[in-house]
């Protein structure tokens, strides 16, 4: 079945460590996105990519990095520079021409100890 | 500034009652989306509204879009417990220099009590 797979589902990290969250899609979508969700808030855009080997910063990119070497994959690294990384992270994709209708993965919950 | 405001942010309703969630946005757009999120889960697309006057219905939920008023509503008819979730609206703004930007509301937590 087509869809978006995020891993791991739960992740614990010590302060000062970098962690990478995986996002893979087999929907043949051009665009991929990373969002952060905090309790009681809407989704905030971290990074997005419209095409392979290209990506742009969203509203809260500081302390995060991404790559887009393959169409199917858009991993997110949460670096030690991210001051408050504990959150629920959602990856999404969309066909290029319909940017608003997003298809979401199941999410990754990161907790910094 | 691009803003999307939902209200109420929390809604507790009795089963069988009707209610409406409102989504206001700050500047012109004719593309709006409603999503549902169950606790600890991902977001699921509910409705895609792509023009002024658009109305979509699925079961006990009906969404509409008034682009002139910059307002979308999500109406719940005869609520049942299974509708308990968080509902988000998201507005697709077209910006000349930026392209499209999707902005989410803060979400409305709906609890249906028996």
PDB file of C-alpha atoms in Angstrom:
ATOM      1  CA  UNK A   1       0.000   0.000   0.000  1.00  0.00           C
ATOM      2  CA  UNK A   2       1.162   3.549  -0.707  1.00  0.00           C
ATOM      3  CA  UNK A   3       1.980   5.740   2.217  1.00  0.00           C
ATOM      4  CA  UNK A   4       4.478   7.564   4.357  1.00  0.00           C
ATOM      5  CA  UNK A   5       6.602   5.736   6.903  1.00  0.00           C
ATOM      6  CA  UNK A   6       8.273   7.515   9.774  1.00  0.00           C
ATOM      7  CA  UNK A   7      10.729   5.946  12.170  1.00  0.00           C
ATOM      8  CA  UNK A   8      11.332   5.637  14.985  1.00  0.00           C
ATOM      9  CA  UNK A   9       7.921   6.190  16.524  1.00  0.00           C
ATOM     10  CA  UNK A  10       9.425   7.055  19.909  1.00  0.00           C
ATOM     11  CA  UNK A  11      12.933   8.324  20.556  1.00  0.00           C
ATOM     12  CA  UNK A  12      14.733   9.408  23.690  1.00  0.00           C
ATOM     13  CA  UNK A  13      17.832  11.541  23.498  1.00  0.00           C
ATOM     14  CA  UNK A  14      20.285  12.976  25.933  1.00  0.00           C
ATOM     15  CA  UNK A  15      21.034  16.659  25.762  1.00  0.00           C
ATOM     16  CA  UNK A  16      23.859  17.434  23.372  1.00  0.00           C
ATOM     17  CA  UNK A  17      23.176  14.525  21.029  1.00  0.00           C
ATOM     18  CA  UNK A  18      22.071  14.777  17.427  1.00  0.00           C
ATOM     19  CA  UNK A  19      19.283  12.472  16.294  1.00  0.00           C
ATOM     20  CA  UNK A  20      17.926  11.696  12.841  1.00  0.00           C
ATOM     21  CA  UNK A  21      14.280  10.976  12.117  1.00  0.00           C
ATOM     22  CA  UNK A  22      13.511   8.959   9.022  1.00  0.00           C
ATOM     23  CA  UNK A  23      10.724   9.681   6.534  1.00  0.00           C
ATOM     24  CA  UNK A  24      10.094   7.504   3.469  1.00  0.00           C
ATOM     25  CA  UNK A  25       7.201   7.735   0.985  1.00  0.00           C
ATOM     26  CA  UNK A  26       6.145   5.521  -1.896  1.00  0.00           C
ATOM     27  CA  UNK A  27       3.413   7.805  -3.217  1.00  0.00           C
ATOM     28  CA  UNK A  28       5.657   9.232  -5.935  1.00  0.00           C
ATOM     29  CA  UNK A  29       5.051  12.715  -4.507  1.00  0.00           C
ATOM     30  CA  UNK A  30       7.435  15.501  -5.419  1.00  0.00           C
ATOM     31  CA  UNK A  31       7.069  17.614  -2.284  1.00  0.00           C
ATOM     32  CA  UNK A  32       7.915  16.588   1.256  1.00  0.00           C
ATOM     33  CA  UNK A  33       7.614  18.483   4.535  1.00  0.00           C
ATOM     34  CA  UNK A  34       8.611  18.319   8.170  1.00  0.00           C
ATOM     35  CA  UNK A  35       6.359  19.799  10.852  1.00  0.00           C
ATOM     36  CA  UNK A  36       6.730  20.116  14.573  1.00  0.00           C
ATOM     37  CA  UNK A  37       3.719  19.874  16.887  1.00  0.00           C
ATOM     38  CA  UNK A  38       3.710  21.017  20.513  1.00  0.00           C
ATOM     39  CA  UNK A  39       0.797  20.490  22.909  1.00  0.00           C
ATOM     40  CA  UNK A  40      -2.058  22.893  22.296  1.00  0.00           C
ATOM     41  CA  UNK A  41      -0.479  24.336  19.163  1.00  0.00           C
ATOM     42  CA  UNK A  42      -0.937  23.913  15.478  1.00  0.00           C
ATOM     43  CA  UNK A  43       1.720  22.519  13.216  1.00  0.00           C
ATOM     44  CA  UNK A  44       4.798  24.604  12.488  1.00  0.00           C
ATOM     45  CA  UNK A  45       6.848  24.062   9.358  1.00  0.00           C
ATOM     46  CA  UNK A  46      10.508  23.177   9.871  1.00  0.00           C
ATOM     47  CA  UNK A  47      11.736  22.413   6.335  1.00  0.00           C
ATOM     48  CA  UNK A  48      10.254  21.491   3.016  1.00  0.00           C
ATOM     49  CA  UNK A  49      11.482  20.162  -0.301  1.00  0.00           C
ATOM     50  CA  UNK A  50       9.761  20.514  -3.659  1.00  0.00           C
ATOM     51  CA  UNK A  51      12.248  18.434  -5.611  1.00  0.00           C
ATOM     52  CA  UNK A  52      15.239  16.170  -5.165  1.00  0.00           C
ATOM     53  CA  UNK A  53      18.459  17.902  -4.078  1.00  0.00           C
ATOM     54  CA  UNK A  54      16.602  21.071  -3.117  1.00  0.00           C
ATOM     55  CA  UNK A  55      15.003  22.174   0.151  1.00  0.00           C
ATOM     56  CA  UNK A  56      13.975  25.383   1.895  1.00  0.00           C
ATOM     57  CA  UNK A  57      13.715  26.530   5.478  1.00  0.00           C
ATOM     58  CA  UNK A  58      10.312  26.824   7.024  1.00  0.00           C
ATOM     59  CA  UNK A  59       9.298  28.985   9.969  1.00  0.00           C
ATOM     60  CA  UNK A  60      11.367  27.236  12.658  1.00  0.00           C
ATOM     61  CA  UNK A  61      14.422  25.769  10.902  1.00  0.00           C
ATOM     62  CA  UNK A  62      17.023  26.737  13.493  1.00  0.00           C
ATOM     63  CA  UNK A  63      18.634  23.690  15.095  1.00  0.00           C
ATOM     64  CA  UNK A  64      17.417  21.320  12.376  1.00  0.00           C
ATOM     65  CA  UNK A  65      18.890  20.022   9.130  1.00  0.00           C
ATOM     66  CA  UNK A  66      17.542  17.936   6.249  1.00  0.00           C
ATOM     67  CA  UNK A  67      18.632  16.278   3.033  1.00  0.00           C
ATOM     68  CA  UNK A  68      16.771  15.166  -0.081  1.00  0.00           C
ATOM     69  CA  UNK A  69      19.033  12.838  -2.015  1.00  0.00           C
ATOM     70  CA  UNK A  70      16.201  10.620  -3.223  1.00  0.00           C
ATOM     71  CA  UNK A  71      12.614  11.409  -4.106  1.00  0.00           C
ATOM     72  CA  UNK A  72      11.349   8.872  -1.601  1.00  0.00           C
ATOM     73  CA  UNK A  73      13.347  10.005   1.407  1.00  0.00           C
ATOM     74  CA  UNK A  74      13.509  13.203   3.493  1.00  0.00           C
ATOM     75  CA  UNK A  75      15.327  12.626   6.794  1.00  0.00           C
ATOM     76  CA  UNK A  76      15.362  15.265   9.524  1.00  0.00           C
ATOM     77  CA  UNK A  77      18.282  15.723  11.909  1.00  0.00           C
ATOM     78  CA  UNK A  78      17.588  17.411  15.221  1.00  0.00           C
ATOM     79  CA  UNK A  79      20.907  18.863  16.264  1.00  0.00           C
ATOM     80  CA  UNK A  80      22.206  19.780  19.679  1.00  0.00           C
ATOM     81  CA  UNK A  81      21.673  23.412  18.697  1.00  0.00           C
ATOM     82  CA  UNK A  82      17.913  22.964  18.934  1.00  0.00           C
ATOM     83  CA  UNK A  83      17.140  24.402  22.347  1.00  0.00           C
ATOM     84  CA  UNK A  84      13.823  22.713  23.011  1.00  0.00           C
ATOM     85  CA  UNK A  85      13.600  19.592  20.851  1.00  0.00           C
ATOM     86  CA  UNK A  86      11.027  17.597  22.814  1.00  0.00           C
ATOM     87  CA  UNK A  87       8.006  17.475  20.499  1.00  0.00           C
ATOM     88  CA  UNK A  88       5.960  15.400  18.098  1.00  0.00           C
ATOM     89  CA  UNK A  89       7.425  15.491  14.585  1.00  0.00           C
ATOM     90  CA  UNK A  90       5.293  14.883  11.519  1.00  0.00           C
ATOM     91  CA  UNK A  91       6.482  14.240   7.991  1.00  0.00           C
ATOM     92  CA  UNK A  92       4.136  14.879   5.075  1.00  0.00           C
ATOM     93  CA  UNK A  93       4.147  14.770   1.304  1.00  0.00           C
ATOM     94  CA  UNK A  94       2.047  16.171  -1.515  1.00  0.00           C
ATOM     95  CA  UNK A  95       1.886  16.054  -5.286  1.00  0.00           C
ATOM     96  CA  UNK A  96       3.607  19.209  -6.490  1.00  0.00           C
ATOM     97  CA  UNK A  97       0.572  20.872  -7.940  1.00  0.00           C
ATOM     98  CA  UNK A  98      -1.620  20.464  -4.843  1.00  0.00           C
ATOM     99  CA  UNK A  99       0.516  21.805  -2.080  1.00  0.00           C
ATOM    100  CA  UNK A 100      -2.212  22.103   0.517  1.00  0.00           C
ATOM    101  CA  UNK A 101      -3.559  18.569   0.625  1.00  0.00           C
ATOM    102  CA  UNK A 102      -0.930  16.802   2.624  1.00  0.00           C
ATOM    103  CA  UNK A 103      -0.520  13.132   3.377  1.00  0.00           C
ATOM    104  CA  UNK A 104       1.010  12.596   6.797  1.00  0.00           C
ATOM    105  CA  UNK A 105       3.135   9.904   8.339  1.00  0.00           C
ATOM    106  CA  UNK A 106       2.337   8.500  11.775  1.00  0.00           C
ATOM    107  CA  UNK A 107       4.748  10.826  13.536  1.00  0.00           C
ATOM    108  CA  UNK A 108       7.834  10.508  15.716  1.00  0.00           C
ATOM    109  CA  UNK A 109       7.782  11.554  19.353  1.00  0.00           C
ATOM    110  CA  UNK A 110      11.159  12.830  20.522  1.00  0.00           C
ATOM    111  CA  UNK A 111      11.884  13.274  24.217  1.00  0.00           C
ATOM    112  CA  UNK A 112      15.071  14.859  25.478  1.00  0.00           C
ATOM    113  CA  UNK A 113      16.126  13.578  28.887  1.00  0.00           C
TER     114      UNK A 113
ATOM    115  CA  UNK B   1       1.034  38.542   8.699  1.00  0.00           C
ATOM    116  CA  UNK B   2      -0.513  35.222   7.738  1.00  0.00           C
ATOM    117  CA  UNK B   3      -2.802  34.088  10.526  1.00  0.00           C
ATOM    118  CA  UNK B   4      -5.333  31.308  10.884  1.00  0.00           C
ATOM    119  CA  UNK B   5      -7.548  31.372  13.948  1.00  0.00           C
ATOM    120  CA  UNK B   6      -9.837  28.619  15.079  1.00  0.00           C
ATOM    121  CA  UNK B   7     -12.505  28.837  17.690  1.00  0.00           C
ATOM    122  CA  UNK B   8     -13.351  27.431  20.003  1.00  0.00           C
ATOM    123  CA  UNK B   9     -10.059  25.791  20.968  1.00  0.00           C
ATOM    124  CA  UNK B  10     -11.850  23.328  23.194  1.00  0.00           C
ATOM    125  CA  UNK B  11     -15.376  22.032  22.785  1.00  0.00           C
ATOM    126  CA  UNK B  12     -17.184  19.642  25.052  1.00  0.00           C
ATOM    127  CA  UNK B  13     -20.528  18.496  23.665  1.00  0.00           C
ATOM    128  CA  UNK B  14     -23.256  16.070  24.509  1.00  0.00           C
ATOM    129  CA  UNK B  15     -24.018  13.245  22.131  1.00  0.00           C
ATOM    130  CA  UNK B  16     -26.801  14.144  19.747  1.00  0.00           C
ATOM    131  CA  UNK B  17     -26.150  17.892  19.800  1.00  0.00           C
ATOM    132  CA  UNK B  18     -25.069  20.133  16.930  1.00  0.00           C
ATOM    133  CA  UNK B  19     -22.186  22.562  16.936  1.00  0.00           C
ATOM    134  CA  UNK B  20     -19.935  24.564  14.625  1.00  0.00           C
ATOM    135  CA  UNK B  21     -16.182  25.136  14.626  1.00  0.00           C
ATOM    136  CA  UNK B  22     -14.979  28.336  12.981  1.00  0.00           C
ATOM    137  CA  UNK B  23     -11.790  29.021  11.058  1.00  0.00           C
ATOM    138  CA  UNK B  24     -10.910  32.635  10.212  1.00  0.00           C
ATOM    139  CA  UNK B  25      -7.908  33.681   8.205  1.00  0.00           C
ATOM    140  CA  UNK B  26      -6.109  36.941   7.675  1.00  0.00           C
ATOM    141  CA  UNK B  27      -5.679  37.390   3.948  1.00  0.00           C
ATOM    142  CA  UNK B  28      -7.000  36.212   0.611  1.00  0.00           C
ATOM    143  CA  UNK B  29      -7.110  32.510  -0.108  1.00  0.00           C
ATOM    144  CA  UNK B  30      -9.477  30.191  -1.925  1.00  0.00           C
ATOM    145  CA  UNK B  31      -7.952  26.926  -0.731  1.00  0.00           C
ATOM    146  CA  UNK B  32      -8.652  25.540   2.701  1.00  0.00           C
ATOM    147  CA  UNK B  33      -8.265  22.111   4.236  1.00  0.00           C
ATOM    148  CA  UNK B  34      -9.688  20.395   7.301  1.00  0.00           C
ATOM    149  CA  UNK B  35      -7.789  17.630   9.091  1.00  0.00           C
ATOM    150  CA  UNK B  36      -8.609  15.343  11.976  1.00  0.00           C
ATOM    151  CA  UNK B  37      -6.098  14.088  14.545  1.00  0.00           C
ATOM    152  CA  UNK B  38      -6.756  11.375  17.112  1.00  0.00           C
ATOM    153  CA  UNK B  39      -4.665  11.515  20.323  1.00  0.00           C
ATOM    154  CA  UNK B  40      -1.057  10.528  19.689  1.00  0.00           C
ATOM    155  CA  UNK B  41      -1.773   9.877  16.035  1.00  0.00           C
ATOM    156  CA  UNK B  42      -1.132  11.528  12.712  1.00  0.00           C
ATOM    157  CA  UNK B  43      -3.378  13.899  10.775  1.00  0.00           C
ATOM    158  CA  UNK B  44      -5.999  12.621   8.378  1.00  0.00           C
ATOM    159  CA  UNK B  45      -7.412  14.751   5.587  1.00  0.00           C
ATOM    160  CA  UNK B  46     -11.164  15.371   5.966  1.00  0.00           C
ATOM    161  CA  UNK B  47     -12.125  18.043   3.468  1.00  0.00           C
ATOM    162  CA  UNK B  48     -10.560  19.998   0.633  1.00  0.00           C
ATOM    163  CA  UNK B  49     -12.325  23.292  -0.158  1.00  0.00           C
ATOM    164  CA  UNK B  50     -11.063  24.933  -3.325  1.00  0.00           C
ATOM    165  CA  UNK B  51     -13.477  27.757  -4.158  1.00  0.00           C
ATOM    166  CA  UNK B  52     -15.836  30.304  -2.681  1.00  0.00           C
ATOM    167  CA  UNK B  53     -19.079  28.689  -1.649  1.00  0.00           C
ATOM    168  CA  UNK B  54     -17.620  25.189  -1.601  1.00  0.00           C
ATOM    169  CA  UNK B  55     -19.491  22.801   0.662  1.00  0.00           C
ATOM    170  CA  UNK B  56     -18.443  19.241   1.415  1.00  0.00           C
ATOM    171  CA  UNK B  57     -20.174  16.682   3.608  1.00  0.00           C
ATOM    172  CA  UNK B  58     -19.062  13.379   5.044  1.00  0.00           C
ATOM    173  CA  UNK B  59     -21.331  11.654   7.513  1.00  0.00           C
ATOM    174  CA  UNK B  60     -22.076  13.986  10.427  1.00  0.00           C
ATOM    175  CA  UNK B  61     -19.514  16.596   9.343  1.00  0.00           C
ATOM    176  CA  UNK B  62     -20.058  19.378   6.852  1.00  0.00           C
ATOM    177  CA  UNK B  63     -17.479  21.985   5.851  1.00  0.00           C
ATOM    178  CA  UNK B  64     -17.997  25.213   3.950  1.00  0.00           C
ATOM    179  CA  UNK B  65     -15.869  28.060   2.687  1.00  0.00           C
ATOM    180  CA  UNK B  66     -16.706  31.760   2.323  1.00  0.00           C
ATOM    181  CA  UNK B  67     -13.658  33.401   0.761  1.00  0.00           C
ATOM    182  CA  UNK B  68     -15.152  36.894   0.927  1.00  0.00           C
ATOM    183  CA  UNK B  69     -15.557  36.636   4.693  1.00  0.00           C
ATOM    184  CA  UNK B  70     -12.298  34.660   4.963  1.00  0.00           C
ATOM    185  CA  UNK B  71     -14.170  32.080   6.974  1.00  0.00           C
ATOM    186  CA  UNK B  72     -14.646  28.347   6.941  1.00  0.00           C
ATOM    187  CA  UNK B  73     -16.978  26.390   9.181  1.00  0.00           C
ATOM    188  CA  UNK B  74     -17.017  22.767  10.215  1.00  0.00           C
ATOM    189  CA  UNK B  75     -20.505  21.819  11.323  1.00  0.00           C
ATOM    190  CA  UNK B  76     -21.152  18.767  13.455  1.00  0.00           C
ATOM    191  CA  UNK B  77     -24.618  17.258  13.353  1.00  0.00           C
ATOM    192  CA  UNK B  78     -25.934  14.949  16.079  1.00  0.00           C
ATOM    193  CA  UNK B  79     -22.504  14.332  17.567  1.00  0.00           C
ATOM    194  CA  UNK B  80     -21.378  10.830  18.483  1.00  0.00           C
ATOM    195  CA  UNK B  81     -18.474   9.759  20.679  1.00  0.00           C
ATOM    196  CA  UNK B  82     -16.403   8.616  17.678  1.00  0.00           C
ATOM    197  CA  UNK B  83     -16.074  12.224  16.559  1.00  0.00           C
ATOM    198  CA  UNK B  84     -13.928  13.045  19.590  1.00  0.00           C
ATOM    199  CA  UNK B  85     -10.599  14.261  18.177  1.00  0.00           C
ATOM    200  CA  UNK B  86      -8.669  17.430  17.400  1.00  0.00           C
ATOM    201  CA  UNK B  87      -9.701  19.232  14.239  1.00  0.00           C
ATOM    202  CA  UNK B  88      -7.347  21.521  12.343  1.00  0.00           C
ATOM    203  CA  UNK B  89      -8.007  23.888   9.507  1.00  0.00           C
ATOM    204  CA  UNK B  90      -5.147  24.861   7.208  1.00  0.00           C
ATOM    205  CA  UNK B  91      -5.130  27.693   4.702  1.00  0.00           C
ATOM    206  CA  UNK B  92      -3.056  27.707   1.539  1.00  0.00           C
ATOM    207  CA  UNK B  93      -1.826  31.253   0.942  1.00  0.00           C
ATOM    208  CA  UNK B  94      -0.352  32.205  -2.411  1.00  0.00           C
ATOM    209  CA  UNK B  95       2.513  34.630  -2.021  1.00  0.00           C
ATOM    210  CA  UNK B  96       4.134  36.325  -4.993  1.00  0.00           C
ATOM    211  CA  UNK B  97       7.721  35.908  -3.920  1.00  0.00           C
ATOM    212  CA  UNK B  98       7.348  32.778  -1.837  1.00  0.00           C
ATOM    213  CA  UNK B  99       4.968  30.567  -3.761  1.00  0.00           C
ATOM    214  CA  UNK B 100       2.401  28.752  -1.683  1.00  0.00           C
ATOM    215  CA  UNK B 101       2.458  28.640   2.086  1.00  0.00           C
ATOM    216  CA  UNK B 102       0.211  26.407   4.178  1.00  0.00           C
ATOM    217  CA  UNK B 103      -0.620  27.781   7.630  1.00  0.00           C
ATOM    218  CA  UNK B 104      -2.386  25.684  10.262  1.00  0.00           C
ATOM    219  CA  UNK B 105      -4.796  26.833  12.923  1.00  0.00           C
ATOM    220  CA  UNK B 106      -4.117  25.871  16.545  1.00  0.00           C
ATOM    221  CA  UNK B 107      -6.711  23.117  16.448  1.00  0.00           C
ATOM    222  CA  UNK B 108     -10.037  22.522  18.179  1.00  0.00           C
ATOM    223  CA  UNK B 109     -10.156  19.712  20.730  1.00  0.00           C
ATOM    224  CA  UNK B 110     -13.600  18.115  20.540  1.00  0.00           C
ATOM    225  CA  UNK B 111     -14.883  15.854  23.298  1.00  0.00           C
ATOM    226  CA  UNK B 112     -18.286  14.233  22.866  1.00  0.00           C
ATOM    227  CA  UNK B 113     -19.827  13.050  26.103  1.00  0.00           C
ATOM    228  CA  UNK B 114     -22.482  10.343  26.373  1.00  0.00           C
TER     229      UNK B 114
END
